Structures are given as structure tokens and as C-alpha cells.
Coordinates of C-alpha atoms in Angstrom, one line a residue:
Chain A
M291 CA 7.8 -51.5 6.5
L292 CA 5.4 -51.7 9.7
R293 CA 7.8 -50.1 11.9
Y294 CA 8.8 -48.0 9.5
V295 CA 4.6 -47.0 9.2
V296 CA 4.0 -46.7 12.8
V297 CA 7.1 -44.7 13.4
R298 CA 5.6 -41.9 10.8
L299 CA 3.0 -42.3 11.8
F300 CA 3.3 -41.6 15.7
Q301 CA 5.6 -38.5 14.2
G302 CA 2.1 -37.9 11.9
A303 CA 0.9 -37.3 15.3
I304 CA 2.9 -35.2 17.2
V305 CA 2.5 -32.7 14.2
I306 CA -0.9 -32.8 14.6
L307 CA -1.1 -32.0 17.9
L308 CA 1.3 -29.3 18.1
I309 CA 0.0 -28.1 15.1
S310 CA -4.3 -28.5 17.1
L311 CA -2.1 -26.6 20.1
A312 CA -0.8 -23.9 18.6
T313 CA -3.6 -22.6 16.7
F314 CA -5.9 -23.6 20.2
A315 CA -3.2 -20.4 21.3
I316 CA -3.3 -18.2 19.1
M317 CA -7.0 -18.2 18.6
R318 CA -7.4 -17.5 22.3
L319 CA -4.4 -14.3 21.5
M320 CA -7.2 -12.9 19.1
P321 CA -8.6 -9.6 19.6
G322 CA -11.9 -9.1 20.4
D323 CA -14.5 -10.9 22.0
P324 CA -17.1 -13.4 20.2
V325 CA -19.1 -12.8 22.5
Y326 CA -19.7 -8.6 21.9
L327 CA -19.4 -9.7 18.2
L328 CA -22.4 -12.5 18.3
L329 CA -24.6 -10.0 20.3
G330 CA -23.5 -7.5 17.6
E331 CA -21.2 -5.2 19.2
G332 CA -22.9 -2.5 21.8
Q333 CA -25.8 -1.9 19.4
I334 CA -28.6 -4.0 21.4
R335 CA -27.9 -3.6 25.0
I336 CA -27.3 -6.5 26.7
T337 CA -26.9 -7.3 30.2
E338 CA -24.1 -8.7 32.3
E339 CA -26.8 -12.3 33.1
Q340 CA -26.3 -12.8 29.8
V341 CA -23.0 -12.9 28.3
E342 CA -22.1 -14.6 31.3
A343 CA -24.8 -17.5 30.0
I344 CA -23.2 -17.7 26.7
R345 CA -19.6 -17.9 28.2
T346 CA -20.9 -20.8 29.8
K347 CA -22.9 -21.6 26.8
W348 CA -19.7 -21.8 24.6
G349 CA -17.0 -23.0 28.0
L350 CA -15.4 -19.4 27.5
D351 CA -15.3 -19.7 31.4
K352 CA -13.2 -22.8 32.0
P353 CA -9.6 -22.8 32.0
Y354 CA -8.1 -22.5 28.9
Y355 CA -6.5 -25.6 29.5
E356 CA -10.1 -27.3 29.9
Q357 CA -10.5 -25.3 27.3
Y358 CA -8.3 -27.3 24.7
L359 CA -8.6 -30.3 26.4
I360 CA -12.9 -31.3 26.2
W361 CA -12.1 -29.3 22.3
V362 CA -9.3 -31.8 21.6
T363 CA -11.0 -34.9 22.8
N364 CA -14.1 -33.6 20.7
M365 CA -12.2 -33.7 17.6
A366 CA -11.2 -37.1 18.4
Q367 CA -15.1 -37.4 18.1
G368 CA -15.8 -36.1 14.4
N369 CA -17.2 -33.6 16.7
F370 CA -16.3 -30.3 15.4
G371 CA -18.3 -28.1 17.9
E372 CA -20.6 -25.4 16.8
S373 CA -19.9 -22.4 15.4
L374 CA -20.4 -19.6 17.1
I375 CA -21.8 -16.7 14.8
R376 CA -23.9 -19.0 12.9
T377 CA -25.1 -20.2 16.2
G378 CA -26.7 -23.8 16.2
V379 CA -25.3 -24.4 13.1
P380 CA -22.7 -27.5 13.5
V381 CA -19.3 -26.4 12.1
R382 CA -19.1 -30.6 11.1
Q383 CA -22.2 -29.3 9.1
M384 CA -20.3 -26.1 7.9
I385 CA -17.1 -27.9 6.3
F386 CA -19.0 -30.9 4.9
E387 CA -20.7 -28.6 3.4
A388 CA -17.5 -26.8 1.8
I389 CA -15.6 -29.4 1.4
P390 CA -16.8 -30.8 -1.7
V391 CA -16.7 -27.7 -3.5
T392 CA -13.4 -27.2 -2.9
A393 CA -12.0 -30.4 -3.4
R394 CA -14.0 -30.4 -7.2
L395 CA -12.2 -27.0 -8.2
N396 CA -9.0 -29.1 -6.6
V397 CA -9.4 -32.5 -7.9
V398 CA -10.2 -31.3 -11.6
A399 CA -7.4 -28.6 -12.0
I400 CA -4.0 -31.3 -10.6
A401 CA -6.3 -33.9 -13.7
I402 CA -5.9 -30.8 -15.5
A403 CA -2.5 -30.1 -14.7
L404 CA -1.1 -33.7 -15.3
A405 CA -2.8 -33.7 -18.7
I406 CA -0.7 -31.3 -19.7
A407 CA 2.7 -31.7 -17.6
I408 CA 3.3 -34.2 -17.9
P409 CA 4.2 -34.7 -21.1
A410 CA 5.1 -31.7 -22.0
G411 CA 8.1 -31.9 -19.3
I412 CA 8.5 -36.0 -20.9
I413 CA 8.9 -34.1 -24.3
A414 CA 11.2 -31.2 -23.1
G415 CA 12.7 -33.7 -21.3
V416 CA 13.7 -35.7 -24.4
R417 CA 14.1 -33.6 -27.4
R418 CA 16.6 -31.2 -24.9
N419 CA 17.5 -27.6 -26.0
S420 CA 14.9 -27.8 -28.4
I421 CA 12.6 -24.7 -29.3
F422 CA 9.4 -26.4 -27.6
D423 CA 11.6 -27.3 -24.7
Y424 CA 13.1 -23.7 -24.4
A425 CA 9.1 -22.9 -24.5
T426 CA 8.2 -24.7 -22.0
A427 CA 10.7 -24.0 -19.5
M428 CA 9.4 -20.6 -20.1
G429 CA 6.0 -21.0 -19.7
A430 CA 7.0 -22.2 -16.6
T431 CA 8.8 -19.8 -14.9
L432 CA 6.0 -18.0 -15.8
G433 CA 3.3 -20.0 -14.4
V434 CA 4.8 -20.0 -10.6
S435 CA 5.6 -16.0 -11.2
L436 CA 2.5 -15.3 -11.3
P437 CA -0.1 -14.3 -9.0
N438 CA -3.5 -16.1 -9.0
F439 CA -5.2 -14.2 -7.8
W440 CA -4.5 -11.2 -10.2
I441 CA -4.7 -13.9 -13.7
A442 CA -8.2 -14.5 -11.9
L443 CA -9.3 -10.9 -12.5
M444 CA -7.3 -10.8 -15.7
L445 CA -9.3 -13.3 -16.6
I446 CA -12.3 -12.4 -15.2
V447 CA -11.8 -8.6 -17.4
L448 CA -11.7 -10.8 -20.4
F449 CA -13.3 -13.5 -20.6
A450 CA -16.5 -12.4 -18.6
L451 CA -16.3 -8.9 -18.8
M452 CA -15.5 -8.2 -22.2
L453 CA -15.9 -11.0 -24.0
G454 CA -18.7 -12.9 -21.1
W455 CA -18.5 -16.5 -22.4
V456 CA -18.6 -17.3 -18.8
P457 CA -20.1 -16.0 -15.4
P458 CA -17.5 -13.7 -13.1
F459 CA -18.7 -14.9 -10.1
G460 CA -20.3 -18.1 -8.6
L461 CA -20.8 -21.7 -9.8
R462 CA -24.5 -21.0 -10.3
S463 CA -23.9 -22.9 -13.7
W464 CA -21.0 -25.3 -14.6
K465 CA -19.8 -22.6 -16.8
G466 CA -18.9 -21.0 -13.2
Y467 CA -16.2 -23.3 -12.6
I468 CA -13.8 -23.2 -16.2
L469 CA -12.4 -20.0 -14.8
P470 CA -11.3 -20.7 -11.4
V471 CA -9.9 -24.1 -12.8
I472 CA -7.8 -22.7 -14.9
V473 CA -6.4 -20.0 -12.4
L474 CA -5.3 -23.0 -9.7
A475 CA -4.4 -25.6 -12.6
T476 CA -1.5 -23.2 -13.7
E477 CA 0.3 -22.6 -11.4
Q478 CA 0.3 -26.6 -10.7
T479 CA 1.0 -26.6 -14.6
A480 CA 4.3 -25.4 -14.3
V481 CA 5.5 -27.2 -11.3
F482 CA 4.4 -30.4 -12.4
A483 CA 5.7 -30.1 -16.1
R484 CA 9.4 -28.9 -14.2
V485 CA 9.9 -31.6 -12.1
M486 CA 8.7 -34.3 -15.1
R487 CA 11.8 -32.2 -17.7
G488 CA 14.3 -33.0 -15.0
A489 CA 13.5 -36.3 -14.0
T490 CA 13.2 -37.3 -16.6
I491 CA 16.4 -35.9 -18.1
E492 CA 18.0 -38.1 -15.2
V493 CA 16.7 -40.5 -16.1
L494 CA 17.8 -41.1 -20.0
D495 CA 21.1 -40.3 -18.4
K496 CA 20.8 -43.9 -16.1
D497 CA 22.5 -46.9 -17.7
Y498 CA 19.3 -49.0 -17.8
V499 CA 17.7 -47.0 -20.8
R500 CA 21.3 -47.8 -22.2
T501 CA 21.0 -50.9 -22.1
A502 CA 17.5 -50.4 -23.4
H503 CA 17.8 -49.1 -26.9
A504 CA 21.5 -51.2 -27.3
K505 CA 19.0 -54.3 -27.0
G506 CA 17.0 -52.8 -30.0
L507 CA 13.9 -52.1 -28.6
A508 CA 12.0 -49.3 -30.5
Y509 CA 12.1 -45.5 -29.5
K510 CA 9.1 -45.2 -27.8
T511 CA 9.2 -48.2 -25.7
V512 CA 12.6 -47.4 -24.2
I513 CA 10.9 -43.9 -23.8
L514 CA 7.2 -45.0 -22.4
R515 CA 7.6 -49.0 -20.7
H516 CA 12.0 -47.4 -19.1
A517 CA 12.7 -44.0 -19.0
V518 CA 8.7 -42.2 -18.2
R519 CA 7.3 -45.1 -15.4
N520 CA 10.6 -44.0 -13.4
A521 CA 10.8 -40.4 -14.3
L522 CA 6.5 -40.2 -12.4
L523 CA 8.0 -41.2 -9.5
P524 CA 9.2 -37.9 -8.7
V525 CA 5.9 -36.2 -10.1
V526 CA 4.2 -38.5 -7.4
T527 CA 6.3 -37.1 -4.5
V528 CA 5.8 -33.2 -5.6
I529 CA 1.7 -34.1 -6.4
G530 CA 2.2 -35.2 -2.8
F531 CA 3.6 -32.4 -0.9
R532 CA 2.1 -29.5 -3.2
I533 CA -1.1 -30.4 -1.6
A534 CA 0.2 -27.5 1.4
F535 CA 0.7 -24.9 -1.3
L536 CA -2.6 -26.0 -3.1
L537 CA -5.4 -25.4 0.2
S538 CA -2.9 -21.5 0.5
G539 CA -4.0 -20.6 -3.3
T540 CA -7.5 -22.0 -2.9
I541 CA -8.2 -19.3 0.0
V542 CA -7.5 -16.7 -2.8
V543 CA -9.3 -18.1 -5.5
E544 CA -11.9 -18.8 -3.5
T545 CA -12.5 -15.5 -2.0
V546 CA -11.7 -13.8 -5.8
F547 CA -14.3 -15.7 -8.1
A548 CA -16.6 -15.8 -3.9
V549 CA -16.9 -20.4 -4.6
P550 CA -18.7 -21.3 -1.1
G551 CA -15.5 -23.5 -0.6
I552 CA -13.2 -24.8 2.7
G553 CA -11.3 -21.2 1.7
R554 CA -13.9 -19.0 1.7
L555 CA -15.1 -20.2 4.8
F556 CA -11.6 -19.6 5.9
T557 CA -10.9 -16.6 5.6
D558 CA -14.9 -15.5 6.3
S559 CA -14.1 -17.4 9.5
I560 CA -11.6 -15.0 10.3
F561 CA -12.4 -11.9 10.1
R562 CA -16.0 -12.8 12.0
L563 CA -14.0 -14.6 14.3
D564 CA -15.7 -17.7 14.8
Y565 CA -12.6 -19.9 16.5
Q566 CA -14.5 -23.0 16.3
V567 CA -14.1 -23.1 12.6
V568 CA -11.5 -21.8 12.0
Q569 CA -10.0 -23.6 14.5
S570 CA -11.6 -26.8 13.1
I571 CA -10.5 -26.4 8.9
V572 CA -6.8 -26.0 10.8
V573 CA -6.5 -28.9 12.1
L574 CA -8.8 -30.9 9.7
L575 CA -5.0 -29.1 7.3
A576 CA -3.3 -31.1 9.2
V577 CA -4.2 -34.1 9.4
L578 CA -4.6 -34.4 5.6
I579 CA -1.6 -32.9 4.6
V580 CA -0.1 -35.3 6.8
A581 CA -1.9 -38.4 5.7
A582 CA -1.1 -37.1 2.2
N583 CA 2.2 -37.5 2.9
L584 CA 3.0 -40.6 4.9
L585 CA 0.2 -41.8 1.4
T586 CA 3.0 -40.2 -0.9
D587 CA 6.2 -41.6 1.1
L588 CA 4.2 -45.6 0.8
T589 CA 3.0 -45.1 -2.8
Y590 CA 7.0 -44.2 -3.2
A591 CA 7.9 -48.2 -1.6
F592 CA 5.2 -49.4 -3.8
I593 CA 6.2 -48.0 -7.2
D594 CA 9.5 -48.2 -6.8
P595 CA 10.6 -51.3 -5.8
R596 CA 14.4 -50.9 -4.5
I597 CA 12.8 -48.7 -1.8
R598 CA 13.2 -50.6 1.6
Y599 CA 12.2 -48.8 4.6
D600 CA 13.9 -50.4 7.7
Chain B
M220 CA 31.6 -27.9 -15.0
T221 CA 33.7 -27.4 -18.1
L222 CA 34.1 -23.6 -18.0
A223 CA 35.0 -23.9 -13.9
E224 CA 37.6 -26.4 -14.8
A225 CA 39.3 -24.6 -16.7
E226 CA 39.9 -21.2 -14.7
P227 CA 42.6 -21.0 -13.3
A228 CA 42.6 -22.7 -9.9
R229 CA 44.0 -18.8 -7.8
R230 CA 40.8 -17.2 -8.7
S231 CA 39.0 -17.0 -5.3
E232 CA 35.8 -18.8 -5.8
A233 CA 33.6 -15.3 -5.3
S234 CA 35.2 -13.9 -8.3
Q235 CA 34.5 -17.7 -10.0
A236 CA 30.9 -17.8 -9.3
W237 CA 30.9 -14.1 -10.3
R238 CA 32.0 -15.1 -13.9
R239 CA 29.1 -17.7 -14.0
F240 CA 26.8 -15.4 -12.6
R241 CA 28.0 -12.7 -15.6
A242 CA 27.7 -15.7 -18.7
N243 CA 23.8 -16.3 -18.0
K244 CA 22.0 -13.4 -19.7
M245 CA 18.8 -14.1 -18.4
A246 CA 20.7 -13.4 -14.4
L247 CA 22.0 -10.5 -15.3
T248 CA 18.5 -8.8 -17.0
G249 CA 17.1 -9.5 -13.7
L250 CA 19.8 -8.0 -11.7
A251 CA 19.4 -5.3 -13.8
L252 CA 15.7 -5.0 -13.4
I253 CA 16.3 -5.5 -9.7
I254 CA 18.0 -2.9 -9.6
L255 CA 16.2 -0.2 -11.6
L256 CA 13.1 -1.2 -8.7
I257 CA 15.4 -0.4 -6.1
A258 CA 16.2 2.7 -7.3
M259 CA 12.8 3.5 -8.3
A260 CA 11.6 2.2 -3.5
I261 CA 14.0 5.3 -3.3
F262 CA 13.4 7.5 -4.8
A263 CA 9.9 6.8 -5.5
D264 CA 9.5 11.0 -4.7
A265 CA 11.5 11.5 -8.2
F266 CA 9.8 8.9 -9.7
A267 CA 6.0 9.9 -9.1
P268 CA 4.7 13.0 -10.7
Y269 CA 1.7 12.5 -8.1
N270 CA 1.9 12.2 -4.6
P271 CA 0.3 8.2 -4.7
I272 CA -2.4 9.5 -0.8
D273 CA -3.1 12.9 -1.2
D274 CA -3.1 14.1 -4.6
I275 CA -7.3 13.2 -4.9
F276 CA -8.5 13.9 -8.7
R277 CA -11.8 15.7 -8.6
G278 CA -13.9 14.2 -10.5
M279 CA -11.5 11.6 -12.0
R280 CA -12.7 8.7 -10.3
G281 CA -12.6 5.2 -12.4
V282 CA -10.5 7.0 -14.7
G283 CA -8.8 5.0 -18.0
P284 CA -5.6 5.8 -19.0
S285 CA -4.7 9.7 -20.7
R286 CA -1.4 11.2 -21.7
E287 CA -1.0 12.8 -18.7
H288 CA -1.6 10.1 -16.3
P289 CA -0.6 6.5 -18.3
L290 CA -2.4 4.3 -16.1
G291 CA -5.6 6.2 -15.1
F292 CA -7.1 6.8 -12.2
D293 CA -7.9 4.5 -9.5
H294 CA -11.7 4.3 -7.8
L295 CA -11.5 7.5 -5.1
G296 CA -9.7 9.6 -8.4
R297 CA -5.5 8.9 -7.1
D298 CA -3.1 9.3 -10.2
L299 CA -2.2 5.1 -10.6
L300 CA 1.3 5.7 -12.1
S301 CA 2.1 7.2 -8.9
R302 CA 0.1 4.7 -6.8
V303 CA 2.7 1.8 -8.7
I304 CA 5.3 3.0 -8.1
Y305 CA 5.0 3.4 -4.7
G306 CA 3.4 -0.2 -4.1
T307 CA 7.8 -0.9 -4.9
R308 CA 8.3 0.3 -1.5
V309 CA 6.1 -2.5 0.0
A310 CA 7.0 -5.5 -1.7
L311 CA 10.6 -4.5 -1.6
I312 CA 11.0 -4.1 1.9
V313 CA 8.4 -7.3 2.3
G314 CA 10.4 -9.4 0.0
L315 CA 14.1 -8.9 1.7
A316 CA 13.3 -8.5 4.5
S317 CA 10.8 -11.4 5.3
S318 CA 13.3 -13.0 3.7
G319 CA 16.5 -11.8 6.1
L320 CA 14.4 -12.5 9.2
A321 CA 13.6 -16.5 8.2
V322 CA 17.7 -16.6 7.0
L323 CA 18.5 -15.5 10.1
I324 CA 16.2 -17.7 12.3
G325 CA 16.5 -20.5 9.9
V326 CA 20.2 -20.9 9.7
A327 CA 20.8 -20.5 13.5
I328 CA 18.2 -23.7 14.4
G329 CA 19.6 -25.5 11.5
A330 CA 23.2 -24.2 12.9
I331 CA 22.3 -25.1 16.5
S332 CA 19.6 -28.7 15.6
G333 CA 22.4 -30.0 13.2
Y334 CA 25.6 -29.4 15.5
F335 CA 23.8 -30.6 18.7
G336 CA 22.1 -33.1 17.7
G337 CA 20.3 -35.7 20.3
W338 CA 16.2 -34.7 21.6
I339 CA 17.8 -30.9 21.0
D340 CA 17.3 -32.3 17.0
T341 CA 14.2 -33.4 17.4
V342 CA 12.7 -31.4 18.9
L343 CA 13.5 -28.5 16.5
S344 CA 13.2 -31.3 13.4
R345 CA 9.7 -31.8 14.3
I346 CA 8.3 -28.0 14.7
V347 CA 10.1 -27.5 11.4
D348 CA 7.9 -30.9 10.4
T349 CA 4.5 -28.8 11.7
L350 CA 5.9 -25.6 9.6
M351 CA 6.3 -27.6 6.8
A352 CA 3.4 -28.9 6.9
F353 CA 1.4 -25.8 7.1
P354 CA -0.7 -23.8 4.6
V355 CA 1.3 -21.0 4.7
L356 CA -0.9 -18.8 3.9
A357 CA -3.5 -19.8 6.4
L358 CA -1.0 -19.6 8.8
L359 CA -0.3 -16.0 7.8
I360 CA -3.5 -14.8 7.8
V361 CA -4.4 -16.2 11.3
L362 CA -1.5 -14.2 12.4
A363 CA -1.6 -11.0 10.4
A364 CA -5.3 -10.9 12.2
L365 CA -3.8 -11.6 15.5
L366 CA -1.5 -9.0 15.6
G367 CA -3.2 -6.1 13.2
P368 CA -2.2 -5.9 9.7
S369 CA 0.1 -3.4 8.9
L370 CA 4.1 -3.1 7.5
T371 CA 6.2 -4.4 10.5
T372 CA 3.0 -7.4 11.4
T373 CA 4.1 -8.6 7.9
V374 CA 6.8 -9.0 7.7
I375 CA 7.2 -10.6 11.0
V376 CA 4.9 -12.5 10.5
I377 CA 6.1 -14.0 6.6
G378 CA 9.3 -13.8 8.7
I379 CA 9.2 -16.0 10.7
T380 CA 6.5 -18.5 9.0
G381 CA 9.2 -18.8 5.9
W382 CA 12.2 -20.1 7.9
A383 CA 12.1 -23.9 7.6
R384 CA 13.3 -24.1 5.1
F385 CA 16.5 -22.8 5.6
A386 CA 17.1 -24.7 8.8
R387 CA 16.3 -27.8 7.0
V388 CA 19.0 -27.2 4.3
V389 CA 21.5 -25.8 7.2
R390 CA 20.8 -28.3 9.8
A391 CA 21.3 -31.5 7.0
D392 CA 24.8 -29.6 5.5
V393 CA 26.1 -28.9 9.5
M394 CA 25.3 -32.5 9.9
S395 CA 27.9 -33.7 7.7
L396 CA 30.1 -31.2 7.9
K397 CA 30.7 -31.4 11.6
E398 CA 32.4 -34.9 11.3
E399 CA 34.9 -33.3 9.0
D400 CA 38.8 -33.0 9.9
F401 CA 38.6 -29.3 10.0
V402 CA 35.4 -29.2 12.4
M403 CA 37.5 -32.3 14.5
A404 CA 40.6 -30.5 14.5
A405 CA 39.2 -27.4 15.5
R406 CA 37.7 -28.9 19.1
A407 CA 40.3 -31.7 19.3
T408 CA 42.4 -27.4 20.1
G409 CA 39.5 -26.7 21.8
V410 CA 37.3 -24.0 20.2
K411 CA 34.2 -23.6 21.6
D412 CA 31.1 -24.4 19.3
A413 CA 30.2 -21.2 19.0
R414 CA 33.0 -20.3 17.8
I415 CA 33.2 -23.2 15.4
I416 CA 29.8 -23.1 14.3
W417 CA 30.2 -19.2 13.7
R418 CA 33.9 -19.7 11.9
H419 CA 34.4 -22.5 10.5
I420 CA 30.7 -24.4 9.9
L421 CA 28.6 -21.5 9.0
P422 CA 30.5 -20.0 6.3
N423 CA 30.8 -23.2 4.6
V424 CA 26.8 -23.7 3.8
L425 CA 26.1 -20.2 3.3
G426 CA 26.4 -21.3 -0.2
P427 CA 23.1 -23.2 -1.1
V428 CA 21.1 -20.1 1.9
I429 CA 21.8 -18.2 -0.7
V430 CA 20.5 -19.7 -3.4
L431 CA 17.8 -20.9 -1.6
A432 CA 16.9 -17.5 -0.1
S433 CA 17.5 -15.3 -3.3
L434 CA 14.7 -17.6 -4.7
G435 CA 12.1 -17.4 -2.1
I436 CA 12.0 -13.9 -2.4
G437 CA 9.5 -14.0 -5.6
S438 CA 7.2 -16.7 -3.4
I439 CA 7.4 -14.0 -0.8
I440 CA 6.4 -10.7 -2.4
I441 CA 3.2 -13.0 -4.0
L442 CA 2.7 -14.1 -0.4
E443 CA 1.9 -10.0 0.7
S444 CA 0.0 -9.1 -2.1
A445 CA -2.1 -12.2 -1.0
L446 CA -2.3 -10.3 2.5
S447 CA -2.7 -7.1 1.3
F448 CA -5.1 -8.5 -1.5
L449 CA -7.3 -9.8 1.6
G450 CA -7.3 -6.9 3.6
L451 CA -4.4 -8.6 5.7
G452 CA -0.9 -7.2 4.4
V453 CA -0.1 -3.4 4.4
R454 CA -3.4 -1.3 5.7
P455 CA -5.0 2.0 3.4
P456 CA -4.5 4.5 2.0
T457 CA -0.7 2.4 2.2
P458 CA -0.2 2.0 -1.8
S459 CA 1.1 -2.1 -1.9
W460 CA 0.5 -3.4 -5.2
G461 CA -1.4 -6.0 -3.2
G462 CA -4.5 -3.3 -1.7
T463 CA -4.3 -1.6 -5.2
L464 CA -5.6 -5.1 -6.8
A465 CA -8.5 -5.2 -4.0
D466 CA -9.0 -2.5 -5.0
G467 CA -9.1 -3.2 -9.0
R468 CA -11.0 -6.3 -7.7
A469 CA -14.4 -4.5 -5.7
F470 CA -14.9 -2.3 -8.9
I471 CA -13.6 -4.7 -11.4
T472 CA -16.9 -4.8 -13.2
R473 CA -17.3 -0.7 -13.1
Y474 CA -12.5 0.0 -13.4
P475 CA -11.4 -2.7 -14.9
H476 CA -8.3 -1.5 -16.0
I477 CA -6.9 -0.1 -12.2
A478 CA -6.1 -4.1 -11.9
I479 CA -4.1 -5.1 -14.1
F480 CA -0.8 -3.0 -13.8
P481 CA 0.1 -3.9 -10.3
G482 CA -0.5 -7.2 -11.3
I483 CA 2.3 -6.6 -13.5
M484 CA 4.5 -5.1 -11.3
I485 CA 4.1 -8.1 -9.1
V486 CA 4.7 -10.2 -12.3
I487 CA 8.1 -8.3 -13.5
T488 CA 9.6 -8.2 -10.1
V489 CA 9.3 -12.0 -8.9
L490 CA 10.6 -13.1 -12.8
A491 CA 13.7 -11.0 -12.0
F492 CA 13.9 -12.8 -8.1
N493 CA 13.7 -16.0 -9.7
F494 CA 16.2 -15.4 -12.8
I495 CA 18.4 -13.8 -10.3
G496 CA 17.9 -16.4 -8.3
D497 CA 18.9 -19.8 -10.7
G498 CA 21.8 -17.4 -12.2
L499 CA 22.6 -18.0 -8.2
R500 CA 22.0 -21.6 -8.3
D501 CA 24.4 -22.6 -11.0
A502 CA 26.6 -20.2 -10.5
L503 CA 27.4 -21.0 -6.4
D504 CA 26.8 -25.1 -7.4
P505 CA 27.0 -26.2 -11.0
R506 CA 26.1 -29.8 -9.5
Q507 CA 22.8 -28.7 -8.4
K508 CA 21.1 -28.1 -11.5
D509 CA 17.3 -29.4 -13.2

């Protein structure tokens, strides 16, 4: 077990290193020079010395490998540098202001998705080929086929513009959270329900469930105690695996609803060529995803004692 | 399974698969829809009543649906129906071409990785892990910004970021296939590695690849429209569903009708591809059901 954890940690570290290298290379290849963007793109007259001074200050005059090493060392120490565009503001501060917003939206969305998907998946799996099963299957297919930014726009038209129940953009009151959470939860609900249904069906065929029935346990006990507990396993994996997708969803949803979270910070920084911010976000995400995957596998081992890693 | 067993053994695998596919009403509906959409994309000039870019109706900015213009006008006074019809081109080109590119890269890398093993496999597998651990949209956004948004860029970036899933599946299949007797026999008679992979191994991994590819086209179309929606995909004035949705978002308080139909088209197209994918999965790989 310990050996397994060490190997996985090592692999994760390599993945993070590769991502940091790739991100660094990509950001340096981006068109446009942040120095000029910073100085207002030709609107103000700038001297060569001023340009040089800024380059020196940000280390943009050093060779690429040196820039990379400085950046990686700083990142490892938790120092993400300063924003190139919002002069003097530490990237760390920008990211730490945005994380709680994104986290709140996504945690609530996942909680709602699980609260709907797990019972729906179980019922659909137990009552296979019933009307409820077909309805769940249809809903799940529809859920993954709806582009989240379009659902977002339609919800804005219906609930914000026509009915006026919630504000169309922003998070000024708690009502602002409702639409973004619904949008984020839709796709997750569909995915989780599908997995839960599949897992339930599979588990119901197992010998130990038949044994539980045979020894005369109440139907409800068999389903809840013997079947569902084992069927939850794949759902745990999917939650871990979905983190990468979740983030992709957040980018668009935050843009539509003008939510000041990580996704919005990311797109804004791309358009502003704010290298430091984009690099830092990407690497943080990689760390998060690698950690989530590792955690998922360990949880797996914890929930299912049959799994042993040596 | 019972259907498959009942079939005469002499029937070819492909025709057995087609029989199973044909029995699936959803899959057939999806196929019919896609054929219709492809026709609409190819003959967009004939389907669309107006030119999607040049026909600008004065004084009709953001006017809602009417008899002559069933979907109304966009924020510049262009006929929305025509723009939505032309938008089919972008969606299908990106969906099919990106999938093709991803399949090519993924199959090649998966086959090399699985067949040769050793350090090649280790390196390639870590690259696959890295790609799988990346939020795709974030990567797409960075790459699209780097290469400059255009149709070609969109196809390439979606293709080169989406191959990891194919590589993983092909690698696993190749690893088990290369231990099979027929591969051993080919190797013993001195057949070159490249030929063994091409003639003896790849035909056997095609089924799962086709299924995975058809199930992936829908999400690629959603990704494409997300990119265009963010202003990093196909550039205006070229009509694309995502781009029109971006217009719809910008004018949502004044002209809410703009955002409705491009979205419906995306949903129909994605659903159709997903139905085909489900049908193909059941037809080509009857063991694997969800």
C-alpha cells in the first residue's frame, strides 16, 4: 500500500512537471508582448529604457530556462509572482479571491447533483425497464447533450428576464447563485445518474445479493445494505474523474453569469496576456486534478477492502 | 446476445453489426438526422433563403420571427435562419475532422505504445496521463489564443488535445492482442513490425475505436461551440452556432430570440451523434452495455 502511494505520488509529480513545462512553453509562444500591453499599446510614448526596466523587473530579459526555473522554484514555495497587468497585485491574492467563489458554486452543484442522481439511479436500476427507468435514461442523455452555456442563456431569458425571479448576472445576492448552480448541476446529475444506474444493475446480479435475498432479509435491507453500498463505488471514481470536466464547465458558466471565479479569471487573463496568472492557474489545477485522482483511488481501497495494491 | 447467437455463422461480422444497429430505432433516427444535417451543410446555399453574411436588412436589427423570416433577425439585421443553416457547416466540419485527427493520433500512439512497450510505452503513457489530467477547455483556450482563432485552428487544437482516450483504449487492446497466436505466428515467419500492427492488430481494435469516436463527436461539437462562444473559435462574420449564441448573450436583454435556435440545433446534432454512438456500441460490442 505504501509502495503504491509512493509510486502514484511520483507519477503525479511527473505529470505536474510536464504540465508546468508545457504551459510555460505555450505562454511564451503567445503572440503579443505583455510589456507593450502593459504600457497601453502605443497610446503613450515609451522610451527604450522604460521597456528595458520593465523587462528586467519581471525577468523577461533572462533566458527561457532561467525564467522557468525561477518560476517553478517560486511556485513550489507558494509564491506565484505578481500579475503583469494589474501591476503589483500578487497572483496568489487574485487566485485566492476567486477560489472560494468557484468552490462554493461547484460544491453546491455537486451536492445537488448527487442528491438527485443517486436515488434516481438506484430506482432506475432496481426497476429496470420501467417508465421511471426510461425517463431517467432520456433525462441523462439529454443532460449530457445540452451545452451548458445554452442552458444558462435559456434560464436567464426565462427566470431573469421574463419572470424576474432572479438577477440575470452577478452574485450580489444569494439569488444570483441559483442559475449558475442549476447549470453546473445539470450535466453532473446526468453523468452520476447513468453511472449509479449501471452500477446498481451490475450489483443486483451478484451472488451476495442473491444470498441476502435467499436468507430472507427484507427487500429494502438487501437493496440499501447490500446492493447500494457496493454500487456507490463507481460513483466515487466518477466524482474524482469529473473534476477536470467540472473546471471546463466552470469557465463557460462563470463567463455567462459574470461570476468572479477562477474560470472567469482564467479567460480574462488569457485575453490580457497575463502570463503569471494563466500559468499559475493551470499548474494549480493540475495539482488539484492529480490529487483528486490519487484520493479517489485511495478512497476506493478504503471503501472496498478487497482492493489491495502491492 | 440471443440475437447474435441466432444468426447464421457465415454472415460477416459487419453485416451482423448492421443488423443489430438497424434494429435500434434511436440509432436509426440519429443516423437519419445526421444525413439530413450533412445535406444541409453541403447544400446550404439551396436551403438558406438569404446570404448569411452579406444580406443585411436595414432597420430590421433584432426584429423577432415573422412569416418570411421564421427565426427573425440578429443584432445586425441578418436573417437568423440562414445563419443557423450555414452554421451546420462549421459544426460538422469541426466535429468530424477533429474526431478524425484525434483518432489518427490516438490509434498511432496507442498502437506504438502497446506494441513496443518498454520505455517508449512509459513516456507515451505519461503524456497520455498528462493530457487526461488537463481541463480540456482550458488547454483549448490557451492553444486557440496562441494560434489565433480560425476554423483550421479549432479543428487542430481539438484534434491534438482529444487523442488521449483513443490511445489508452488502443494501447490496452494491442497489449493483449500481441500475445495472441496469430501475431506470434506472423512474427515467427518474419513479418515486419509495421506490417503486423497494420494488417494483424489494427483491424481488431477498430470496433471500440469507432464506438468511442462516434460517442465523442457530440462533445466535440459542444466544445467547438463553447470556443466560438468565448470568441476563440470560428471568427465572425462566418456563421457558427457558438458565435451566434455569443451574439445572443451580448444582446440577451434586448433580443432574447437570437440565443434560442442555434442552441436547439446544437442539442439536436449532439443527441443524434450520441444515439448513433449508443447504437454502434450495442451493435459492435454487445458485451459492453451500461
